[in-house]
């Protein structure tokens, strides 16, 4: 008998493995499930297979290579449209209550002859920042998270993972990254935590580093404002909400595209390796449990994320007020820094005020808009609540000298820029490494600078700016 060594067997197995088709594993899994189904049908008697047949019929449409992705994007558009249209009124109501209380408390402090800087620091700085975060962030989250949890409870999200699996595999990432990416729409920190479902350390790290390319709930207010003021305003008022939602969906798709691109780059450079194959057993569609949906979406997600945002927004509000009220020559410190940043901002198609607003808003993206408004109006405090689209347009275009290029590049910068402080800390806790937390900032911020610079340069070269 020929003497065969273990290494010979391994070499032969490796040679055979390289000759197998890419779908060989799927064929084996399919045959196993098919045989298990036959055995189950012989051994188990059921009154009716209507429920199973219904699931099969729906999945032929929902997971079809032709209709699966369009349906998924349609569902995303519907959720964003509901968030855009449904959040306006409650956001304004909450703002009226909170800012009204702030005005009353400020007047009370003045009647007690409390020093102006204490009154300003507490009510115009810390409190107004918290009021902005709550009024701007709570209503969209209270709509988005229940809608997301409803789809999760229904059993649709595993279908999303199924539809996107081949794209992530081509990018060198794991198919489960689609679920963590979807969670990032509510909060990128929550999306980072959700990467625990990915077993491979390499692929989990890719999911962590690219999660920020999906706009979180804190960035939606900026995107919605720009889409409404600069894009939707050119159309009929009846179409405003649809155009704004469509614009935001377009920005989201750009973010998803960058997720695939950066995953591909990482998987071929610092995080080399083959994409793991995994078997995704699609669960049956379930009747959503209203109680579970409300508890999970409101308590576990909305309140949890809002509380973390408030913890970071309070000190950020204090910093904003101090910068706006500390003299620096003929102006204040905020405008002095913005003026210093302005040449670099113009290079990116932005301005110094926008860059300073994003530096201050590292703790919480929700305060970007009020910080910009405060500096553009020249006030030493944030404005009280959201203004009308016309007022915002006049302030930004006629007052601050914005153009359509500024709005487009701000959308891109808002989409691609560095994670907020909460997400950075979450990345550190999940990876137990400041190195990867720093890499996440460098990747996203570098991408934001590069894309906005190229966009601005192209626009100027073509005479559009």
Short mmCIF file of C-alpha atoms in Angstrom, two decimals:
data_model
loop_
_atom_site.label_atom_id
_atom_site.label_comp_id
_atom_site.label_asym_id
_atom_site.label_seq_id
_atom_site.Cartn_x
_atom_site.Cartn_y
_atom_site.Cartn_z
CA UNK A 1 0.00 0.00 0.00
CA UNK A 2 1.23 3.47 -0.90
CA UNK A 3 2.47 5.40 2.12
CA UNK A 4 0.28 8.53 2.29
CA UNK A 5 1.27 11.27 4.68
CA UNK A 6 -1.23 13.62 6.40
CA UNK A 7 0.25 16.57 4.51
CA UNK A 8 -0.51 14.78 1.22
CA UNK A 9 -4.16 14.43 2.22
CA UNK A 10 -4.35 18.10 3.18
CA UNK A 11 -2.72 19.15 -0.10
CA UNK A 12 -5.17 17.00 -2.08
CA UNK A 13 -8.12 18.43 -0.14
CA UNK A 14 -6.88 21.99 -0.78
CA UNK A 15 -6.54 21.26 -4.50
CA UNK A 16 -10.08 19.88 -4.63
CA UNK A 17 -11.40 22.84 -2.63
CA UNK A 18 -9.95 25.31 -5.12
CA UNK A 19 -11.73 23.51 -7.96
CA UNK A 20 -15.14 23.68 -6.30
CA UNK A 21 -17.73 26.13 -7.56
CA UNK A 22 -18.49 29.19 -5.42
CA UNK A 23 -22.00 27.89 -4.79
CA UNK A 24 -20.93 24.42 -3.65
CA UNK A 25 -21.51 25.16 0.04
CA UNK A 26 -24.97 26.54 -0.71
CA UNK A 27 -25.79 23.40 -2.71
CA UNK A 28 -24.81 21.17 0.24
CA UNK A 29 -26.84 23.24 2.71
CA UNK A 30 -29.81 23.26 0.33
CA UNK A 31 -29.68 19.47 -0.06
CA UNK A 32 -29.49 19.00 3.74
CA UNK A 33 -32.51 21.22 4.34
CA UNK A 34 -34.40 19.58 1.49
CA UNK A 35 -33.78 16.12 2.93
CA UNK A 36 -34.71 17.33 6.45
CA UNK A 37 -37.94 18.74 5.05
CA UNK A 38 -38.81 15.41 3.41
CA UNK A 39 -38.16 13.53 6.66
CA UNK A 40 -40.25 16.03 8.63
CA UNK A 41 -43.17 15.68 6.21
CA UNK A 42 -43.08 11.89 6.55
CA UNK A 43 -42.83 11.98 10.34
CA UNK A 44 -45.07 14.93 11.24
CA UNK A 45 -48.70 15.42 10.31
CA UNK A 46 -50.03 18.97 10.16
CA UNK A 47 -53.55 20.22 9.71
CA UNK A 48 -52.53 22.69 7.01
CA UNK A 49 -49.42 24.02 5.30
CA UNK A 50 -51.08 27.30 4.31
CA UNK A 51 -48.85 29.40 6.60
CA UNK A 52 -45.68 27.79 5.23
CA UNK A 53 -46.92 28.17 1.64
CA UNK A 54 -47.74 31.84 2.29
CA UNK A 55 -44.22 32.50 3.63
CA UNK A 56 -42.73 30.78 0.60
CA UNK A 57 -44.80 32.89 -1.81
CA UNK A 58 -43.88 36.14 -0.05
CA UNK A 59 -40.19 35.22 0.04
CA UNK A 60 -40.17 34.53 -3.70
CA UNK A 61 -40.92 38.25 -4.11
CA UNK A 62 -39.13 39.76 -1.09
CA UNK A 63 -35.87 37.84 -1.61
CA UNK A 64 -35.95 37.75 -5.41
CA UNK A 65 -32.79 39.00 -7.16
CA UNK A 66 -35.05 41.22 -9.27
CA UNK A 67 -37.58 42.58 -6.77
CA UNK A 68 -35.78 42.09 -3.43
CA UNK A 69 -33.56 45.19 -3.50
CA UNK A 70 -36.24 47.58 -4.90
CA UNK A 71 -38.65 46.47 -2.16
CA UNK A 72 -35.94 46.97 0.46
CA UNK A 73 -35.20 50.52 -0.77
CA UNK A 74 -38.94 51.23 -0.92
CA UNK A 75 -39.29 50.13 2.72
CA UNK A 76 -36.33 52.34 3.67
CA UNK A 77 -37.91 55.28 1.85
CA UNK A 78 -41.23 54.68 3.60
CA UNK A 79 -39.61 54.64 7.06
CA UNK A 80 -37.65 57.82 6.32
CA UNK A 81 -40.75 59.54 4.86
CA UNK A 82 -42.76 58.64 7.98
CA UNK A 83 -39.91 59.98 10.12
CA UNK A 84 -39.63 63.22 8.12
CA UNK A 85 -43.35 63.99 7.98
CA UNK A 86 -44.33 62.65 11.39
CA UNK A 87 -41.61 64.33 13.44
CA UNK A 88 -42.29 67.97 12.44
CA UNK A 89 -45.36 68.72 14.57
CA UNK A 90 -44.30 66.93 17.80
CA UNK A 91 -40.80 68.40 17.44
CA UNK A 92 -42.26 71.90 17.29
CA UNK A 93 -44.58 71.22 20.26
CA UNK A 94 -41.75 69.88 22.42
CA UNK A 95 -39.57 72.83 21.39
CA UNK A 96 -42.30 75.32 22.35
CA UNK A 97 -42.65 73.74 25.81
CA UNK A 98 -38.92 73.39 26.54
CA UNK A 99 -37.86 76.76 25.16
CA UNK A 100 -40.84 78.43 26.84
CA UNK A 101 -39.72 76.98 30.17
CA UNK A 102 -36.18 78.20 29.45
CA UNK A 103 -37.43 81.75 28.84
CA UNK A 104 -39.41 81.65 32.10
CA UNK A 105 -36.44 80.31 34.09
CA UNK A 106 -34.11 82.90 32.57
CA UNK A 107 -36.53 85.70 33.51
CA UNK A 108 -36.78 84.26 37.03
CA UNK A 109 -32.98 84.30 37.43
CA UNK A 110 -32.89 87.88 36.18
CA UNK A 111 -35.55 88.90 38.72
CA UNK A 112 -33.34 87.39 41.45
CA UNK A 113 -30.40 89.48 40.16
CA UNK A 114 -28.33 86.39 39.44
CA UNK A 115 -25.12 87.41 37.60
CA UNK A 116 -25.65 87.41 33.83
CA UNK A 117 -22.85 84.93 33.18
CA UNK A 118 -24.38 82.34 35.54
CA UNK A 119 -27.81 82.79 33.94
CA UNK A 120 -26.31 82.60 30.46
CA UNK A 121 -24.12 79.59 31.21
CA UNK A 122 -26.98 77.56 32.72
CA UNK A 123 -29.98 78.54 30.59
CA UNK A 124 -28.47 79.82 27.31
CA UNK A 125 -25.71 77.23 27.24
CA UNK A 126 -26.35 73.93 29.01
CA UNK A 127 -30.17 74.02 29.06
CA UNK A 128 -30.71 75.25 25.48
CA UNK A 129 -28.36 72.55 24.20
CA UNK A 130 -30.36 69.88 26.05
CA UNK A 131 -33.65 71.40 24.82
CA UNK A 132 -32.42 71.30 21.22
CA UNK A 133 -31.27 67.69 21.49
CA UNK A 134 -34.57 66.54 23.04
CA UNK A 135 -36.85 68.47 20.66
CA UNK A 136 -34.88 67.56 17.53
CA UNK A 137 -33.94 63.97 18.42
CA UNK A 138 -36.86 62.52 20.40
CA UNK A 139 -39.70 62.72 17.80
CA UNK A 140 -37.71 61.14 14.91
CA UNK A 141 -36.44 58.37 17.21
CA UNK A 142 -39.96 57.76 18.56
CA UNK A 143 -41.02 57.10 14.95
CA UNK A 144 -37.93 55.44 13.48
CA UNK A 145 -37.19 52.94 16.26
CA UNK A 146 -40.78 51.53 16.47
CA UNK A 147 -40.87 51.24 12.65
CA UNK A 148 -37.48 49.49 12.67
CA UNK A 149 -38.52 47.21 15.56
CA UNK A 150 -41.79 46.42 13.76
CA UNK A 151 -39.87 45.17 10.70
CA UNK A 152 -37.54 43.26 13.03
CA UNK A 153 -40.45 41.62 14.88
CA UNK A 154 -42.23 40.86 11.61
CA UNK A 155 -39.23 38.86 10.43
CA UNK A 156 -38.24 41.15 7.55
CA UNK A 157 -34.71 42.10 8.67
CA UNK A 158 -33.24 38.60 8.03
CA UNK A 159 -34.53 39.03 4.46
CA UNK A 160 -32.56 42.28 4.25
CA UNK A 161 -29.43 40.39 5.32
CA UNK A 162 -30.20 37.74 2.69
CA UNK A 163 -30.57 40.35 -0.08
CA UNK A 164 -27.35 42.16 0.82
CA UNK A 165 -25.25 39.09 1.66
CA UNK A 166 -23.71 38.78 -1.81
CA UNK A 167 -22.76 42.48 -1.83
CA UNK A 168 -20.99 42.24 1.52
CA UNK A 169 -19.31 39.01 0.43
CA UNK A 170 -17.97 40.78 -2.69
CA UNK A 171 -16.71 43.52 -0.35
CA UNK A 172 -14.88 40.97 1.81
CA UNK A 173 -17.28 41.51 4.71
CA UNK A 174 -19.91 39.40 6.49
CA UNK A 175 -23.56 39.25 5.43
CA UNK A 176 -24.67 39.97 9.01
CA UNK A 177 -23.11 43.42 8.63
CA UNK A 178 -26.34 44.45 6.88
CA UNK A 179 -28.19 44.04 10.20
CA UNK A 180 -25.63 46.11 12.12
CA UNK A 181 -25.75 48.72 9.36
CA UNK A 182 -29.54 48.90 9.66
CA UNK A 183 -29.22 49.40 13.42
CA UNK A 184 -26.85 52.29 12.71
CA UNK A 185 -29.73 54.30 11.24
CA UNK A 186 -31.05 54.73 14.75
CA UNK A 187 -27.69 55.18 16.47
CA UNK A 188 -24.18 54.33 15.28
CA UNK A 189 -23.17 53.39 18.84
CA UNK A 190 -26.01 50.85 18.86
CA UNK A 191 -24.84 49.62 15.45
CA UNK A 192 -21.32 49.11 16.80
CA UNK A 193 -22.65 47.10 19.76
CA UNK A 194 -24.79 45.04 17.35
CA UNK A 195 -21.62 43.80 15.59
CA UNK A 196 -21.35 41.23 18.38
CA UNK A 197 -23.52 38.97 16.19
CA UNK A 198 -20.53 38.60 13.81
CA UNK A 199 -18.25 35.76 14.95
CA UNK A 200 -15.16 36.58 12.86
CA UNK A 201 -12.99 39.22 14.64
CA UNK A 202 -11.74 40.51 11.27
CA UNK A 203 -15.21 40.94 9.78
CA UNK A 204 -16.58 42.36 13.01
CA UNK A 205 -13.85 45.01 12.93
CA UNK A 206 -14.76 45.91 9.34
CA UNK A 207 -18.40 46.31 10.41
CA UNK A 208 -17.36 48.52 13.34
CA UNK A 209 -15.08 50.78 11.28
CA UNK A 210 -17.64 51.32 8.49
CA UNK A 211 -20.84 51.65 10.53
CA UNK A 212 -20.53 55.43 10.70
CA UNK A 213 -21.09 55.78 6.94
CA UNK A 214 -24.77 55.12 7.69
CA UNK A 215 -26.37 58.38 8.93
CA UNK A 216 -27.62 58.05 12.48
CA UNK A 217 -30.68 59.69 13.99
CA UNK A 218 -28.58 62.66 15.13
CA UNK A 219 -27.54 63.50 11.56
CA UNK A 220 -31.02 63.25 10.05
CA UNK A 221 -32.09 66.74 11.27
CA UNK A 222 -29.25 68.36 9.30
CA UNK A 223 -29.94 66.24 6.21
CA UNK A 224 -33.69 66.85 6.42
CA UNK A 225 -33.21 70.62 6.87
CA UNK A 226 -30.91 70.88 3.85
CA UNK A 227 -33.13 68.63 1.72
CA UNK A 228 -36.22 70.66 2.63
CA UNK A 229 -34.70 74.15 2.32
CA UNK A 230 -32.50 73.70 -0.77
CA UNK A 231 -34.09 70.84 -2.75
CA UNK A 232 -37.76 70.36 -1.86
CA UNK A 233 -38.45 74.11 -1.82
CA UNK A 234 -38.07 74.15 -5.62
CA UNK A 235 -41.14 71.90 -5.97
CA UNK A 236 -44.84 72.17 -5.18
CA UNK A 237 -45.65 72.33 -1.42
CA UNK A 238 -47.70 69.14 -1.83
CA UNK A 239 -44.54 67.30 -2.87
CA UNK A 240 -42.21 68.80 -0.27
CA UNK A 241 -42.19 65.84 2.14
CA UNK A 242 -41.74 63.29 -0.67
CA UNK A 243 -38.91 65.23 -2.33
CA UNK A 244 -37.18 65.78 1.02
CA UNK A 245 -37.52 62.09 1.91
CA UNK A 246 -36.30 61.07 -1.56
CA UNK A 247 -33.26 63.34 -1.22
CA UNK A 248 -32.42 61.89 2.19
CA UNK A 249 -32.82 58.34 0.81
CA UNK A 250 -30.39 59.28 -1.98
CA UNK A 251 -27.85 60.47 0.60
CA UNK A 252 -28.38 57.24 2.57
CA UNK A 253 -27.69 55.17 -0.57
CA UNK A 254 -24.44 57.11 -1.07
CA UNK A 255 -23.52 56.20 2.51
CA UNK A 256 -24.28 52.52 1.86
CA UNK A 257 -22.11 52.72 -1.26
CA UNK A 258 -19.21 54.07 0.82
CA UNK A 259 -19.80 51.25 3.33
CA UNK A 260 -19.24 48.68 0.57
CA UNK A 261 -16.27 50.59 -0.87
CA UNK A 262 -14.49 51.01 2.47
CA UNK A 263 -15.24 47.39 3.46
CA UNK A 264 -13.64 46.29 0.18
CA UNK A 265 -10.57 48.49 0.78
CA UNK A 266 -10.13 47.33 4.39
CA UNK A 267 -10.54 43.64 3.48
CA UNK A 268 -7.71 43.97 0.96
CA UNK A 269 -5.32 46.07 3.06
CA UNK A 270 -5.12 46.21 6.86
CA UNK A 271 -7.82 43.57 7.43
CA UNK A 272 -7.02 41.02 4.74
CA UNK A 273 -8.94 37.77 4.59
CA UNK A 274 -11.71 35.85 2.90
CA UNK A 275 -15.35 36.57 3.65
CA UNK A 276 -16.91 33.96 5.93
CA UNK A 277 -19.75 31.90 4.58
CA UNK A 278 -22.77 31.61 6.81
CA UNK A 279 -26.11 29.88 6.58
CA UNK A 280 -29.03 32.19 7.18
CA UNK A 281 -32.22 30.32 8.00
CA UNK A 282 -35.08 32.67 7.21
CA UNK A 283 -37.53 32.63 10.14
CA UNK A 284 -41.26 32.50 9.45
CA UNK A 285 -43.14 35.78 9.29
CA UNK A 286 -44.66 36.53 12.68
CA UNK A 287 -47.54 38.60 13.90
CA UNK A 288 -45.84 41.62 15.53
CA UNK A 289 -46.14 41.83 19.31
CA UNK A 290 -47.19 45.42 20.07
CA UNK A 291 -46.04 45.29 23.70
CA UNK A 292 -42.62 43.94 22.81
CA UNK A 293 -42.23 46.49 19.99
CA UNK A 294 -43.09 49.42 22.25
CA UNK A 295 -40.83 48.27 25.09
CA UNK A 296 -37.85 47.49 22.85
CA UNK A 297 -38.15 50.63 20.72
CA UNK A 298 -39.00 53.13 23.47
CA UNK A 299 -37.16 51.84 26.56
CA UNK A 300 -34.22 49.86 25.15
CA UNK A 301 -33.51 52.15 22.21
CA UNK A 302 -35.13 55.60 22.23
CA UNK A 303 -34.71 56.45 25.93
CA UNK A 304 -31.29 54.77 26.10
CA UNK A 305 -29.90 56.66 23.07
CA UNK A 306 -31.53 59.96 24.11
CA UNK A 307 -30.05 59.75 27.62
CA UNK A 308 -26.55 59.18 26.24
CA UNK A 309 -26.98 62.10 23.83
CA UNK A 310 -28.11 64.37 26.68
CA UNK A 311 -25.04 63.42 28.73
CA UNK A 312 -22.76 64.61 25.93
CA UNK A 313 -24.90 67.57 24.81
CA UNK A 314 -24.83 69.33 28.20
CA UNK A 315 -21.05 69.94 28.31
CA UNK A 316 -21.09 70.75 24.58
CA UNK A 317 -23.70 73.45 25.23
CA UNK A 318 -21.50 74.91 27.94
CA UNK A 319 -18.54 75.07 25.54
CA UNK A 320 -20.68 76.73 22.84
CA UNK A 321 -21.83 79.44 25.24
CA UNK A 322 -18.31 80.10 26.52
CA UNK A 323 -16.87 80.39 23.00
CA UNK A 324 -19.67 82.76 21.97
CA UNK A 325 -19.25 85.01 25.03
CA UNK A 326 -15.50 85.16 25.61
CA UNK A 327 -14.16 88.31 23.90
CA UNK A 328 -11.38 88.01 21.33
CA UNK A 329 -10.45 91.50 20.13
CA UNK A 330 -13.41 93.09 18.35
CA UNK A 331 -15.34 89.82 18.23
CA UNK A 332 -15.84 86.69 20.31
CA UNK A 333 -13.74 83.54 20.49
CA UNK A 334 -16.20 81.48 18.39
CA UNK A 335 -16.08 83.89 15.43
CA UNK A 336 -12.30 84.26 15.76
CA UNK A 337 -11.85 80.48 15.46
CA UNK A 338 -14.39 80.31 12.60
CA UNK A 339 -12.49 83.03 10.73
CA UNK A 340 -9.23 81.11 11.20
CA UNK A 341 -10.88 77.90 9.87
CA UNK A 342 -12.58 79.67 6.96
CA UNK A 343 -9.85 79.22 4.26
CA UNK A 344 -9.79 75.45 4.85
CA UNK A 345 -13.60 75.36 4.93
CA UNK A 346 -13.85 77.18 1.58
CA UNK A 347 -11.39 74.68 0.10
CA UNK A 348 -13.92 71.96 1.01
CA UNK A 349 -16.89 73.92 -0.33
CA UNK A 350 -17.97 74.76 3.23
CA UNK A 351 -16.93 77.59 5.59
CA UNK A 352 -15.29 78.13 8.96
CA UNK A 353 -18.58 78.30 10.86
CA UNK A 354 -19.60 74.84 9.61
CA UNK A 355 -16.25 73.30 10.58
CA UNK A 356 -16.36 74.88 14.04
CA UNK A 357 -19.95 73.68 14.51
CA UNK A 358 -18.85 70.11 13.78
CA UNK A 359 -15.86 70.37 16.12
CA UNK A 360 -18.13 71.57 18.93
CA UNK A 361 -20.74 68.94 18.02
CA UNK A 362 -18.39 65.97 18.41
CA UNK A 363 -20.24 65.03 21.64
CA UNK A 364 -23.66 65.17 19.88
CA UNK A 365 -24.44 65.72 16.17
CA UNK A 366 -27.86 67.12 17.07
CA UNK A 367 -26.41 70.51 18.03
CA UNK A 368 -24.76 71.21 14.64
CA UNK A 369 -27.73 73.19 13.29
CA UNK A 370 -28.34 75.40 16.38
CA UNK A 371 -24.60 76.08 16.68
CA UNK A 372 -24.41 77.26 13.06
CA UNK A 373 -27.54 79.40 13.49
CA UNK A 374 -26.11 80.98 16.65
CA UNK A 375 -22.89 82.01 14.91
CA UNK A 376 -24.57 83.17 11.70
CA UNK A 377 -27.03 85.37 13.60
CA UNK A 378 -24.26 86.76 15.78
CA UNK A 379 -26.17 85.90 18.96
CA UNK A 380 -24.38 84.83 22.11
CA UNK A 381 -26.83 81.97 22.59
CA UNK A 382 -28.60 79.30 20.57
CA UNK A 383 -31.85 80.31 18.88
CA UNK A 384 -35.05 79.09 20.47
CA UNK A 385 -36.15 76.13 18.39
CA UNK A 386 -36.41 75.36 14.67
CA UNK A 387 -37.18 78.31 12.35
CA UNK A 388 -39.27 78.20 9.17
CA UNK A 389 -37.69 77.02 5.90
CA UNK A 390 -37.94 80.53 4.42
CA UNK A 391 -36.16 82.11 7.41
CA UNK A 392 -33.42 79.49 7.31
CA UNK A 393 -32.97 79.94 3.53
CA UNK A 394 -32.68 83.73 3.86
CA UNK A 395 -30.21 83.43 6.74
CA UNK A 396 -27.99 80.87 5.00
CA UNK A 397 -28.07 82.24 1.44
CA UNK A 398 -28.41 86.01 1.89
CA UNK A 399 -26.83 86.26 5.34
CA UNK A 400 -24.07 83.64 5.29
CA UNK A 401 -23.41 83.51 1.54
CA UNK A 402 -24.29 79.86 1.04
CA UNK A 403 -24.75 78.35 -2.42
CA UNK A 404 -26.18 75.03 -3.61
CA UNK A 405 -22.60 73.67 -3.52
CA UNK A 406 -22.39 74.52 0.20
CA UNK A 407 -25.62 72.62 0.88
CA UNK A 408 -24.54 69.58 -1.17
CA UNK A 409 -21.10 69.42 0.44
CA UNK A 410 -22.57 69.85 3.91
CA UNK A 411 -24.85 66.87 3.20
CA UNK A 412 -21.82 64.83 2.13
CA UNK A 413 -19.73 66.01 5.08
CA UNK A 414 -22.58 65.25 7.51
CA UNK A 415 -22.85 61.77 6.01
CA UNK A 416 -19.15 60.89 6.01
CA UNK A 417 -17.53 62.77 8.91
CA UNK A 418 -16.12 61.30 12.12
CA UNK A 419 -18.25 59.40 14.68
CA UNK A 420 -19.66 61.28 17.66
CA UNK A 421 -17.99 60.95 21.07
CA UNK A 422 -20.47 58.29 22.22
CA UNK A 423 -19.73 56.10 19.19
CA UNK A 424 -15.97 56.58 19.57
CA UNK A 425 -16.16 55.46 23.21
CA UNK A 426 -18.34 52.50 22.18
CA UNK A 427 -15.77 51.47 19.54
CA UNK A 428 -13.05 51.62 22.21
CA UNK A 429 -15.12 49.49 24.61
CA UNK A 430 -15.98 46.92 21.92
CA UNK A 431 -12.46 46.63 20.46
CA UNK A 432 -10.61 47.35 23.75
CA UNK A 433 -8.19 49.41 21.65
CA UNK A 434 -7.69 53.14 21.23
CA UNK A 435 -5.89 52.32 17.98
CA UNK A 436 -9.06 51.13 16.25
CA UNK A 437 -11.09 53.97 17.75
CA UNK A 438 -8.56 56.37 16.21
CA UNK A 439 -8.61 54.50 12.89
CA UNK A 440 -12.40 54.88 12.75
CA UNK A 441 -12.02 58.66 13.09
CA UNK A 442 -9.20 58.87 10.51
CA UNK A 443 -11.08 56.77 7.94
CA UNK A 444 -14.36 58.69 8.16
CA UNK A 445 -12.90 62.19 8.53
CA UNK A 446 -10.35 61.55 5.77
CA UNK A 447 -13.12 60.33 3.46
CA UNK A 448 -15.27 63.38 4.28
CA UNK A 449 -12.40 65.80 3.55
CA UNK A 450 -11.45 64.03 0.31
CA UNK A 451 -15.00 63.76 -1.08
CA UNK A 452 -15.97 67.36 -0.28
CA UNK A 453 -12.65 68.66 -1.68
CA UNK A 454 -13.11 66.73 -4.94
CA UNK A 455 -16.75 67.82 -5.22
CA UNK A 456 -15.89 71.49 -4.64
CA UNK A 457 -12.93 71.33 -7.04
CA UNK A 458 -15.04 69.71 -9.77
CA UNK A 459 -17.82 72.28 -9.32
CA UNK A 460 -15.36 75.17 -9.59
CA UNK A 461 -13.61 73.61 -12.58
CA UNK A 462 -16.95 73.30 -14.39
CA UNK A 463 -17.98 76.82 -13.45
CA UNK A 464 -20.82 75.73 -11.15
CA UNK A 465 -19.44 77.61 -8.14
#
